[in-house]
Every structure is written in C-alpha cells, then in structure tokens.
Amino acid sequence: MNEQLFIQDVTLRDGSHAIRHRFRVEDVRTIAAALDAAGVASIEVGHGDGLAGSSLNFGPSPVGGDLAWIAAAADVVTRARLTTVLLPGIGTIDDMKAAVDHGVRAIRLATHCTEADISRQHIAKARELGLDTSGFLMMSARTDPADLAEQAAVMEAAGAQCVFVADSSGQLTMTGYRDRVRALRDRLDAATEIGVHAHHNLGLSVANSIVAVEEGVTRVDASLAGLGAGAGNAPLEAFIAAADLQGWKHGCDLFALMDAADDLVRPLMDRPVQVDRETLSLGYTGVYGSFLRPAEQLARTYGLSTRDLLVEAGRRQMVAGQEDMLLDIALDLRARTDSPADTARTM
C-alpha cells in the first residue's frame, strides 16, 4: 500500500454521542488544534446525528447546535480539512450552506444502508458548493455486499467522490468488511474512493480498518481514545500505531495523538468507552451505538436491564432515528415483568 492514507478524525462528531452531545466550545477548540498539529487529514465536527441533530429526540447541545462547534474548530484549524455530516431528513441543504459559511470544506451525506436514494439532491448540492463530498452508508451490516455496492453506486452517480462502509453497530467481522469493500471496489469507478468507518463493539475496529485498507480503502475514520457511540470508533492512536508497523503512509504524529487521547479526551468521558456487556450487546445484536445512552437511562428509570432493552431493539431491527421507540420496549418489558404470570413463574 504505497498511497498515503487519508485519516479522518471523528472525535468531535461521532464522539459527541459518548458524552451526550455536551462538548464545550473550548473543548472543540483545544481538541481540533491538537488534531491539526498531529497531522490528521480531516477533522469532522458536529452533533453525533449530523447537522441540525441537536434536539430533544437526538440529544440537545448545550451550545445550541453545530455552528458554534464548527466556528470554534475553524478558528484553530490551519491545515486539516474541516468536515461535517448531514443526514437527509434531519439536516437540510440550508444547514449545509450555513456550515460552509462557518468554515466547512467537506461533507458526508449519511443514510441507512438501503436508502442511498434520499441523498441524491444533497450530494449534488454539496458538489455544486465545491465541497469534498462523500456518501456514508450507515449500518452496513444490515444488507449484503452486493446490495451495499448498488447503494454505493447510487451515491457515486449523484456525485459522491468517496463512499464509506460504515459499521455503525460494530457488528461486522473482518470477513464481512472484506466482502463489502471488495463488492464496492468491483462496482464503483476506479476514481471513486472507498472509506472505512468501524465501530468497536466486538473489539474489531482496528482489525476491520486494517482489512479494509488491505482491500483498497484509502480513507480511514478513527477517533482519539475511540470516543464514539457504544464501545466507540476505531481508536485513532491504536490504528496509527498499527499503520506504522505495517509501513503505511499517513502523515500523523503517533505520540502527539497518544497525548491528545489521554490528556484531552479521556478526562471528558462520563462513561468509559469500552467493550462491556452493554456495548458488546450492541455489536452482537446489530443495534446502532446511539441507542446506548437512552437505553441506560430507561433501564434506570424502569428497573430493567440495559442489555435486555438493546437485545429487543436488535430483534425489532431498529435503526438510527428510532431511539425514542426504546420507551415502547421499556414499557413492554416492564409490563411483562409485572404480569401475574411472570410473577408466579418466579415464585
């Protein structure tokens, strides 16, 4: 692998999930400056659910939305490409234009892995605005490689310059990632890049990212200390260490990333970003990482097991944007627990 990898840090976007979207402006400024100095190619900033995601449904931001975070990063980033995410149906083209006005130079249009068609007009507008434009196929474990490749082709036809295989639930193994990247490479134009966005719920994010690069991926998502939904993303410093051992070019300063992870990011965690019974349940059952924190809150409120809530969400094949439906699950489980029949069986 002689081509230099494009390292995209997602600490300040996907990492938002892990701290309930409560980044302070000064946190964004400090972390973005450290990432820029450490040599990452792109720094993604915004609400975990993308532009306009700050809401009661997805989690409100204490600063009122994405633009304050984006402006803070733009103040200190001198080299890296400032990036954000938009989920059609949550964010709008007007939100995209506002992000550009505040310093964004690249955008990723994210959809469920079977719904690429809803991103067409957003991708076209992003290209018209001169943005580096990527498609982002979330929950890629939920469809087979051939169908995923067809969805990627929809994004490519709309103008996407790169398409990411996003394992939002952390359910894919190395074989699953390899098969999906190969399918995309066979289907897409050679000039269209492919990206990897791996989550760590099965503990495989770095391994999956390595396999993806071996299959031709050139853009790699990762975050400092793995900060992200569920058990987090591929830890940036761990992936860069492995890339060094592989002899891959990436342009990053490993020790600077180690320091930023431990000194700047870990102190912000109010819940360890790790593989535990709850986050492992996400990967095992294929549930989007953003379900973790609301499931934990509902479990405390109703005296339930977080794992039971997440397993049932997986059984119902819930997807991003349906986090509020966890309440229905909680009420169902609570009623089941309180039923006379269940009480008799436990006596």
mmCIF file of C-alpha atoms in Angstrom, residues 22-153:
data_model
loop_
_atom_site.group_PDB
_atom_site.id
_atom_site.type_symbol
_atom_site.label_atom_id
_atom_site.label_comp_id
_atom_site.label_asym_id
_atom_site.label_seq_id
_atom_site.Cartn_x
_atom_site.Cartn_y
_atom_site.Cartn_z
ATOM 1 C CA ARG A 22 -22.102 18.091 25.559
ATOM 2 C CA PHE A 23 -18.837 19.305 24.076
ATOM 3 C CA ARG A 24 -17.991 22.798 25.257
ATOM 4 C CA VAL A 25 -16.721 25.247 22.674
ATOM 5 C CA GLU A 26 -13.344 25.338 24.434
ATOM 6 C CA ASP A 27 -13.129 21.520 24.242
ATOM 7 C CA VAL A 28 -13.698 21.648 20.500
ATOM 8 C CA ARG A 29 -11.088 24.343 20.042
ATOM 9 C CA THR A 30 -8.445 22.524 22.100
ATOM 10 C CA ILE A 31 -9.015 19.097 20.556
ATOM 11 C CA ALA A 32 -9.243 20.417 17.000
ATOM 12 C CA ALA A 33 -5.959 22.304 17.428
ATOM 13 C CA ALA A 34 -4.242 19.182 18.759
ATOM 14 C CA LEU A 35 -5.529 17.058 15.868
ATOM 15 C CA ASP A 36 -4.469 19.656 13.323
ATOM 16 C CA ALA A 37 -0.976 19.800 14.806
ATOM 17 C CA ALA A 38 -0.777 15.984 14.850
ATOM 18 C CA GLY A 39 -1.296 15.817 11.090
ATOM 19 C CA VAL A 40 -4.712 14.263 10.503
ATOM 20 C CA ALA A 41 -6.092 14.986 7.036
ATOM 21 C CA SER A 42 -9.635 15.813 8.115
ATOM 22 C CA ILE A 43 -11.385 16.855 11.324
ATOM 23 C CA GLU A 44 -15.106 16.172 11.483
ATOM 24 C CA VAL A 45 -17.169 18.431 13.743
ATOM 25 C CA GLY A 46 -20.841 18.488 14.645
ATOM 26 C CA HIS A 47 -23.652 16.787 16.500
ATOM 27 C CA GLY A 48 -23.424 12.994 16.552
ATOM 28 C CA ASP A 49 -26.570 12.795 14.413
ATOM 29 C CA GLY A 50 -25.302 15.380 11.966
ATOM 30 C CA LEU A 51 -26.268 18.936 11.147
ATOM 31 C CA ALA A 52 -29.463 20.014 12.963
ATOM 32 C CA GLY A 53 -29.261 16.909 15.169
ATOM 33 C CA SER A 54 -29.427 18.983 18.349
ATOM 34 C CA SER A 55 -32.977 18.212 19.525
ATOM 35 C CA LEU A 56 -34.948 16.534 22.274
ATOM 36 C CA ASN A 57 -35.156 13.379 20.179
ATOM 37 C CA PHE A 58 -31.446 13.024 19.428
ATOM 38 C CA GLY A 59 -29.983 14.987 22.336
ATOM 39 C CA PRO A 60 -29.683 18.759 22.693
ATOM 40 C CA SER A 61 -26.349 20.539 22.516
ATOM 41 C CA PRO A 62 -25.519 22.961 25.348
ATOM 42 C CA VAL A 63 -24.196 25.450 22.789
ATOM 43 C CA GLY A 64 -27.375 25.380 20.724
ATOM 44 C CA GLY A 65 -26.187 23.483 17.681
ATOM 45 C CA ASP A 66 -23.403 22.628 15.295
ATOM 46 C CA LEU A 67 -22.402 26.055 14.061
ATOM 47 C CA ALA A 68 -20.764 27.159 17.313
ATOM 48 C CA TRP A 69 -18.658 23.981 17.322
ATOM 49 C CA ILE A 70 -17.769 24.345 13.638
ATOM 50 C CA ALA A 71 -16.795 28.004 14.069
ATOM 51 C CA ALA A 72 -14.600 27.131 17.057
ATOM 52 C CA ALA A 73 -12.750 24.485 15.071
ATOM 53 C CA ALA A 74 -12.396 26.786 12.071
ATOM 54 C CA ASP A 75 -10.676 29.330 14.339
ATOM 55 C CA VAL A 76 -7.783 26.975 15.082
ATOM 56 C CA VAL A 77 -7.515 24.547 12.157
ATOM 57 C CA THR A 78 -4.868 25.694 9.709
ATOM 58 C CA ARG A 79 -4.098 22.566 7.680
ATOM 59 C CA ALA A 80 -6.711 19.831 8.047
ATOM 60 C CA ARG A 81 -9.934 19.750 6.025
ATOM 61 C CA LEU A 82 -12.868 20.778 8.232
ATOM 62 C CA THR A 83 -15.691 18.316 7.701
ATOM 63 C CA THR A 84 -19.216 17.672 8.914
ATOM 64 C CA VAL A 85 -22.047 15.151 8.416
ATOM 65 C CA LEU A 86 -25.614 15.616 7.226
ATOM 66 C CA LEU A 87 -28.377 13.017 7.484
ATOM 67 C CA PRO A 88 -31.107 13.836 4.935
ATOM 68 C CA GLY A 89 -34.357 14.077 6.862
ATOM 69 C CA ILE A 90 -32.610 15.668 9.846
ATOM 70 C CA GLY A 91 -30.376 18.294 8.248
ATOM 71 C CA THR A 92 -31.289 20.339 5.200
ATOM 72 C CA ILE A 93 -29.467 21.971 2.311
ATOM 73 C CA ASP A 94 -29.803 25.293 4.148
ATOM 74 C CA ASP A 95 -27.977 23.708 7.111
ATOM 75 C CA MET A 96 -25.248 22.618 4.717
ATOM 76 C CA LYS A 97 -24.886 26.135 3.337
ATOM 77 C CA ALA A 98 -24.658 27.566 6.864
ATOM 78 C CA ALA A 99 -21.913 25.068 7.735
ATOM 79 C CA VAL A 100 -19.961 26.140 4.650
ATOM 80 C CA ASP A 101 -20.323 29.775 5.710
ATOM 81 C CA HIS A 102 -18.759 28.815 9.070
ATOM 82 C CA GLY A 103 -15.731 27.069 7.568
ATOM 83 C CA VAL A 104 -16.701 23.538 6.480
ATOM 84 C CA ARG A 105 -14.900 22.365 3.330
ATOM 85 C CA ALA A 106 -16.058 18.736 3.173
ATOM 86 C CA ILE A 107 -19.281 16.911 3.938
ATOM 87 C CA ARG A 108 -20.527 13.372 4.254
ATOM 88 C CA LEU A 109 -24.129 12.571 3.376
ATOM 89 C CA ALA A 110 -25.235 9.714 5.603
ATOM 90 C CA THR A 111 -28.164 7.371 5.027
ATOM 91 C CA HIS A 112 -29.251 3.940 6.172
ATOM 92 C CA CYS A 113 -27.502 1.325 4.035
ATOM 93 C CA THR A 114 -30.622 0.701 1.913
ATOM 94 C CA GLU A 115 -31.717 4.330 1.454
ATOM 95 C CA ALA A 116 -28.961 5.958 -0.606
ATOM 96 C CA ASP A 117 -31.530 7.487 -2.963
ATOM 97 C CA ILE A 118 -32.597 10.070 -0.366
ATOM 98 C CA SER A 119 -29.126 11.617 -0.509
ATOM 99 C CA ARG A 120 -29.080 12.412 -4.236
ATOM 100 C CA GLN A 121 -30.038 16.082 -4.123
ATOM 101 C CA HIS A 122 -27.842 16.738 -1.079
ATOM 102 C CA ILE A 123 -24.811 15.175 -2.769
ATOM 103 C CA ALA A 124 -25.454 17.183 -5.926
ATOM 104 C CA LYS A 125 -25.738 20.418 -3.939
ATOM 105 C CA ALA A 126 -22.561 19.653 -1.994
ATOM 106 C CA ARG A 127 -20.644 19.246 -5.244
ATOM 107 C CA GLU A 128 -22.176 22.469 -6.554
ATOM 108 C CA LEU A 129 -20.878 24.217 -3.407
ATOM 109 C CA GLY A 130 -17.387 22.910 -4.148
ATOM 110 C CA LEU A 131 -17.237 20.562 -1.151
ATOM 111 C CA ASP A 132 -15.251 17.359 -0.945
ATOM 112 C CA THR A 133 -18.318 15.084 -0.946
ATOM 113 C CA SER A 134 -18.700 11.568 0.409
ATOM 114 C CA GLY A 135 -21.569 9.150 0.773
ATOM 115 C CA PHE A 136 -21.841 7.360 4.093
ATOM 116 C CA LEU A 137 -23.771 4.074 4.246
ATOM 117 C CA MET A 138 -24.723 3.520 7.882
ATOM 118 C CA MET A 139 -25.497 0.128 9.426
ATOM 119 C CA SER A 140 -23.694 -1.611 6.563
ATOM 120 C CA ALA A 141 -24.022 -4.982 8.277
ATOM 121 C CA ARG A 142 -27.777 -4.862 7.652
ATOM 122 C CA THR A 143 -27.504 -5.641 3.928
ATOM 123 C CA ASP A 144 -25.361 -7.979 1.867
ATOM 124 C CA PRO A 145 -22.247 -6.871 -0.021
ATOM 125 C CA ALA A 146 -23.829 -6.849 -3.484
ATOM 126 C CA ASP A 147 -26.792 -4.736 -2.395
ATOM 127 C CA LEU A 148 -24.490 -2.383 -0.473
ATOM 128 C CA ALA A 149 -22.422 -1.904 -3.622
ATOM 129 C CA GLU A 150 -25.555 -0.949 -5.570
ATOM 130 C CA GLN A 151 -26.413 1.632 -2.909
ATOM 131 C CA ALA A 152 -22.866 2.989 -3.158
ATOM 132 C CA ALA A 153 -23.328 3.270 -6.914
#
